[in-house]
């Protein structure tokens, strides 16, 4: 629809009348945002949850669409099929504010709810019901997160959702829209800042010579024209020698990327590796040539931008430990050591101002306006109060029209077979945070979840002869790990689920590094595995 | 918008939106009515009767926290109310051996001071059995608990879980983890919400036990939670002597979280002071091990290594990974470093989402 961000704001959620949550385990991934969803339901809203697992929110849901992982496009196309069949679309919005509607009409005509039931496992009546409820309520809002983007067809899923929103005109006013829930604290800010091989700061395309010229002039250095490598290309580049050195800041790709063994092999073969972090992570310990001790959020000034595009201040509360330095100082000093001729920044605020001067959608946001409460971009000048919801009065594309993109279903790249009969899906839990270097150090947090665990249905557990707490061995075509069985009906027979974040059982050794061809998001969510009980004598010693 | 109505407050004609809680309407007109069991996050409850006011036509006084403004209401807060409030406060105090253990802020003690109530005597069965919970975040001190039920209502209304219950009667009444022996055995997600609404510090933070300062002397620094994209606004409470974070609080006026937090934002801050933190730059030596060194040496080694790769294989052979944990400003500087100091657009991150 023209912007990589949530359309609406968090406080608006509680006034929505229909909430469609797809691929988001909100109570665990975004707990405080989930409180608004709970509040909305308490105020009488209908909640529709589409998720392969019986996640907590399904307790409050009026419908749980328990689809097979990776079949989102089928489900969404069938919902649109119903909407068009029953004439529930917003004709006026489609006519005035969108383009290419007919292409989508043509495609979804072939996706009947009955056929969808066969592919997704969701009853046709439920699909129809969900479509009617969503389409006929004006204050209907969609929420999605990694569940929907971490598929090889992740971009397709987002187009499907966008089609659904445009078709019903659920855009450009309060308590509606299409809301991407951003995972980590500052993913939004990271992307806004231009840490991207194709975009300069503020989503300004690198391939536009005029824009490149503006940055080159501001920085006094020619900005290279050649697009950079995406992460997945950098990783494959480490294998074939295109990439020889890395500067890693606060990241441990050997843990967070799919097919971890492959990444590790690449890091081991580098000519030079610089790591900058607050803890010595595994990759750094083994392969770094230089390790730079950095700052935690409590030791620095700056901003994080949250999922509703709100720029919030980060403030220094405690001193740095030992000789550690603020990340921003390290980067500035390293730039100087590399021979760059940068201006003298007095601190984070100067860096922000340089960004805001170069990125029009942020130019009205300055530190002195962020003292009490953060501002939501776009915010064009000092008098602009910021933007609570996007696409008002019209979709924010140059044409002023939202574009429909027809999407056809593509089956997941790896499906279960006789040798690897289980479908493994992955995600996060409440108590940990990605590679867990931060939260695994919190004693009280690990009281709730210590050992790596894998969710498995009671049917599959009894077929394997294991009970809750027994150790299981999980093997994919790429690797093998062990975890304790957590037996319960959160998953259905044939599906197992595991969290992303245990050092001793890195689930990413199993997953698939096939990436979405457009933006390079790896297929974390679905891969085929086999599951075997671990003989008691071979279990890791109790900790 | 609600219709505006007129009512009488202590003899004055005043206006308010129809249906507004009396306690709010009065406050806007300068009449402060103390509350104890009331919390704006929770449904009107009217349990402790601390906020009662006289209403014409009603045989009994009514709680201002649970009575809504209507046209023609005649309200009085100054006849018998102050005396009643004082007696009620004294009765509550009499039920507790030590209403404020550990010197934690306590709305009951504050109120007693304000209305001039004193502990007249302590009931013989006042001391409630202490309670130990094996979770490491929160403790419960029955002796400070006034049974206002705010904590239980928070779990039911905001978290919508069944973790806590009010059990027993009279001197045996207390808050307990539902059907369990510990918070950890319940549906509790350790969000600390019950703790944040407790007016007396009966539910308290265990982290605080080792601090050198009373809670009121902690310095608050407002910042943004470092864990997820909700971006909750928090106050880091720092002990000014040790310069360590003692606890995290939030305020109901903060956006977007309105004072609510989850387990990570509220309790997972010890990593900041963890002994495993890196404190010295390290450079790998001839022996293949990492050794501590000076910043000057580390930075020049890093720059020389990157420049060497650039000279031999070109700038595109260097990848830079930024991070969603870092600030906006840091990420901006990092991409600028890649593009101008190294000369490549190969800057990305593990978190495109
Ligand atoms: S623990 Fe606190 S909030 Fe709960 S009933 Fe007791 S005093 Fe009220
Ligand atoms: S900590 Fe949170 S989840 Fe646990 S009992 Fe209190 S309010 Fe409920
Ligand atoms: S407190 Fe919890 S919900 Fe709020 S930003 Fe932090 S991690 Fe997210
Ligand atoms: S505050 Fe009103 S009854 Fe308790």
PDB file of C-alpha atoms in Angstrom, chain B residues 49-156:
ATOM      1  CA  UNK B  49     -15.909   3.088  51.179  1.00  0.00           C
ATOM      2  CA  UNK B  50     -13.092   5.554  51.742  1.00  0.00           C
ATOM      3  CA  UNK B  51     -14.526   7.838  49.068  1.00  0.00           C
ATOM      4  CA  UNK B  52     -18.111   8.014  50.265  1.00  0.00           C
ATOM      5  CA  UNK B  53     -20.075  11.237  49.890  1.00  0.00           C
ATOM      6  CA  UNK B  54     -23.544  12.322  50.878  1.00  0.00           C
ATOM      7  CA  UNK B  55     -26.097  12.293  48.081  1.00  0.00           C
ATOM      8  CA  UNK B  56     -29.508  13.847  48.593  1.00  0.00           C
ATOM      9  CA  UNK B  57     -32.263  11.270  48.457  1.00  0.00           C
ATOM     10  CA  UNK B  58     -29.975   8.358  49.192  1.00  0.00           C
ATOM     11  CA  UNK B  59     -30.427   6.827  52.646  1.00  0.00           C
ATOM     12  CA  UNK B  60     -26.743   5.870  52.839  1.00  0.00           C
ATOM     13  CA  UNK B  61     -23.620   7.680  51.696  1.00  0.00           C
ATOM     14  CA  UNK B  62     -22.413   6.544  48.233  1.00  0.00           C
ATOM     15  CA  UNK B  63     -18.905   5.794  46.983  1.00  0.00           C
ATOM     16  CA  UNK B  64     -17.747   8.578  44.639  1.00  0.00           C
ATOM     17  CA  UNK B  65     -15.572   6.113  42.745  1.00  0.00           C
ATOM     18  CA  UNK B  66     -18.614   4.105  41.669  1.00  0.00           C
ATOM     19  CA  UNK B  67     -21.333   6.740  41.384  1.00  0.00           C
ATOM     20  CA  UNK B  68     -21.923   8.475  38.101  1.00  0.00           C
ATOM     21  CA  UNK B  69     -22.912  12.069  37.562  1.00  0.00           C
ATOM     22  CA  UNK B  70     -26.559  12.671  36.640  1.00  0.00           C
ATOM     23  CA  UNK B  71     -28.658  15.788  36.095  1.00  0.00           C
ATOM     24  CA  UNK B  72     -29.706  17.397  39.360  1.00  0.00           C
ATOM     25  CA  UNK B  73     -27.596  15.237  41.693  1.00  0.00           C
ATOM     26  CA  UNK B  74     -26.940  17.010  45.002  1.00  0.00           C
ATOM     27  CA  UNK B  75     -23.636  15.942  46.494  1.00  0.00           C
ATOM     28  CA  UNK B  76     -22.000  16.890  49.747  1.00  0.00           C
ATOM     29  CA  UNK B  77     -18.436  16.033  50.718  1.00  0.00           C
ATOM     30  CA  UNK B  78     -18.160  18.165  53.811  1.00  0.00           C
ATOM     31  CA  UNK B  79     -20.836  17.266  56.368  1.00  0.00           C
ATOM     32  CA  UNK B  80     -20.140  13.975  58.136  1.00  0.00           C
ATOM     33  CA  UNK B  81     -17.684  12.762  55.588  1.00  0.00           C
ATOM     34  CA  UNK B  82     -14.354  13.818  57.132  1.00  0.00           C
ATOM     35  CA  UNK B  83     -15.104  12.178  60.465  1.00  0.00           C
ATOM     36  CA  UNK B  84     -16.257   9.035  58.733  1.00  0.00           C
ATOM     37  CA  UNK B  85     -13.074   8.907  56.684  1.00  0.00           C
ATOM     38  CA  UNK B  86     -10.934   9.250  59.782  1.00  0.00           C
ATOM     39  CA  UNK B  87     -12.732   6.435  61.592  1.00  0.00           C
ATOM     40  CA  UNK B  88     -12.460   4.191  58.573  1.00  0.00           C
ATOM     41  CA  UNK B  89      -8.746   4.858  58.274  1.00  0.00           C
ATOM     42  CA  UNK B  90      -8.252   4.088  61.953  1.00  0.00           C
ATOM     43  CA  UNK B  91     -10.143   0.845  61.608  1.00  0.00           C
ATOM     44  CA  UNK B  92      -7.943  -0.203  58.706  1.00  0.00           C
ATOM     45  CA  UNK B  93      -4.809   0.717  60.626  1.00  0.00           C
ATOM     46  CA  UNK B  94      -5.984  -1.295  63.608  1.00  0.00           C
ATOM     47  CA  UNK B  95      -5.995  -4.427  61.505  1.00  0.00           C
ATOM     48  CA  UNK B  96      -2.266  -4.252  60.861  1.00  0.00           C
ATOM     49  CA  UNK B  97       0.655  -4.777  63.142  1.00  0.00           C
ATOM     50  CA  UNK B  98       2.943  -2.926  60.794  1.00  0.00           C
ATOM     51  CA  UNK B  99       1.054  -1.252  57.987  1.00  0.00           C
ATOM     52  CA  UNK B 100       4.215  -0.277  56.158  1.00  0.00           C
ATOM     53  CA  UNK B 101       6.894  -2.950  56.359  1.00  0.00           C
ATOM     54  CA  UNK B 102      10.133  -2.087  54.616  1.00  0.00           C
ATOM     55  CA  UNK B 103       9.137   1.583  54.442  1.00  0.00           C
ATOM     56  CA  UNK B 104       7.517   1.157  51.031  1.00  0.00           C
ATOM     57  CA  UNK B 105       5.183   3.897  49.838  1.00  0.00           C
ATOM     58  CA  UNK B 106       1.749   3.174  51.209  1.00  0.00           C
ATOM     59  CA  UNK B 107      -1.415   5.036  50.301  1.00  0.00           C
ATOM     60  CA  UNK B 108      -3.065   4.065  53.584  1.00  0.00           C
ATOM     61  CA  UNK B 109      -0.266   5.556  55.650  1.00  0.00           C
ATOM     62  CA  UNK B 110      -0.296   8.708  53.506  1.00  0.00           C
ATOM     63  CA  UNK B 111      -4.017   8.996  53.933  1.00  0.00           C
ATOM     64  CA  UNK B 112      -3.758   8.555  57.703  1.00  0.00           C
ATOM     65  CA  UNK B 113      -1.355  11.438  57.826  1.00  0.00           C
ATOM     66  CA  UNK B 114      -3.609  13.581  55.699  1.00  0.00           C
ATOM     67  CA  UNK B 115      -6.803  13.019  57.698  1.00  0.00           C
ATOM     68  CA  UNK B 116      -4.966  12.988  61.036  1.00  0.00           C
ATOM     69  CA  UNK B 117      -5.797   9.384  61.851  1.00  0.00           C
ATOM     70  CA  UNK B 118      -3.726   7.507  64.366  1.00  0.00           C
ATOM     71  CA  UNK B 119      -3.515   3.839  65.166  1.00  0.00           C
ATOM     72  CA  UNK B 120      -5.847   3.748  68.159  1.00  0.00           C
ATOM     73  CA  UNK B 121      -4.979   0.166  69.094  1.00  0.00           C
ATOM     74  CA  UNK B 122      -3.995  -2.973  67.246  1.00  0.00           C
ATOM     75  CA  UNK B 123      -6.520  -5.755  67.135  1.00  0.00           C
ATOM     76  CA  UNK B 124      -5.270  -8.838  68.950  1.00  0.00           C
ATOM     77  CA  UNK B 125      -5.499 -11.007  65.836  1.00  0.00           C
ATOM     78  CA  UNK B 126      -4.013  -8.373  63.536  1.00  0.00           C
ATOM     79  CA  UNK B 127      -0.793 -10.175  62.672  1.00  0.00           C
ATOM     80  CA  UNK B 128      -1.349 -12.243  59.579  1.00  0.00           C
ATOM     81  CA  UNK B 129       0.861 -15.200  58.866  1.00  0.00           C
ATOM     82  CA  UNK B 130       3.743 -14.251  56.593  1.00  0.00           C
ATOM     83  CA  UNK B 131       3.786 -15.683  53.109  1.00  0.00           C
ATOM     84  CA  UNK B 132       6.777 -16.895  51.109  1.00  0.00           C
ATOM     85  CA  UNK B 133       6.664 -17.292  47.353  1.00  0.00           C
ATOM     86  CA  UNK B 134       9.390 -18.989  45.397  1.00  0.00           C
ATOM     87  CA  UNK B 135       9.199 -16.708  42.371  1.00  0.00           C
ATOM     88  CA  UNK B 136      12.139 -14.293  42.394  1.00  0.00           C
ATOM     89  CA  UNK B 137      10.334 -11.139  41.394  1.00  0.00           C
ATOM     90  CA  UNK B 138       7.397 -10.513  43.673  1.00  0.00           C
ATOM     91  CA  UNK B 139       6.678 -11.000  47.343  1.00  0.00           C
ATOM     92  CA  UNK B 140       3.424 -10.651  49.280  1.00  0.00           C
ATOM     93  CA  UNK B 141       3.198  -9.311  52.795  1.00  0.00           C
ATOM     94  CA  UNK B 142      -0.220 -10.121  54.217  1.00  0.00           C
ATOM     95  CA  UNK B 143       0.324  -7.760  57.093  1.00  0.00           C
ATOM     96  CA  UNK B 144       0.326  -4.760  54.801  1.00  0.00           C
ATOM     97  CA  UNK B 145      -2.612  -5.930  52.696  1.00  0.00           C
ATOM     98  CA  UNK B 146      -5.857  -4.008  53.090  1.00  0.00           C
ATOM     99  CA  UNK B 147      -7.816  -6.475  50.937  1.00  0.00           C
ATOM    100  CA  UNK B 148      -8.822  -3.787  48.471  1.00  0.00           C
ATOM    101  CA  UNK B 149      -8.788  -6.414  45.727  1.00  0.00           C
ATOM    102  CA  UNK B 150      -7.108  -4.148  43.193  1.00  0.00           C
ATOM    103  CA  UNK B 151      -4.548  -6.850  42.417  1.00  0.00           C
ATOM    104  CA  UNK B 152      -7.163  -9.528  41.815  1.00  0.00           C
ATOM    105  CA  UNK B 153      -9.262  -7.183  39.700  1.00  0.00           C
ATOM    106  CA  UNK B 154      -6.191  -6.328  37.619  1.00  0.00           C
ATOM    107  CA  UNK B 155      -5.605  -9.993  36.854  1.00  0.00           C
ATOM    108  CA  UNK B 156      -9.251 -10.489  35.949  1.00  0.00           C
TER     109      UNK B 156
END
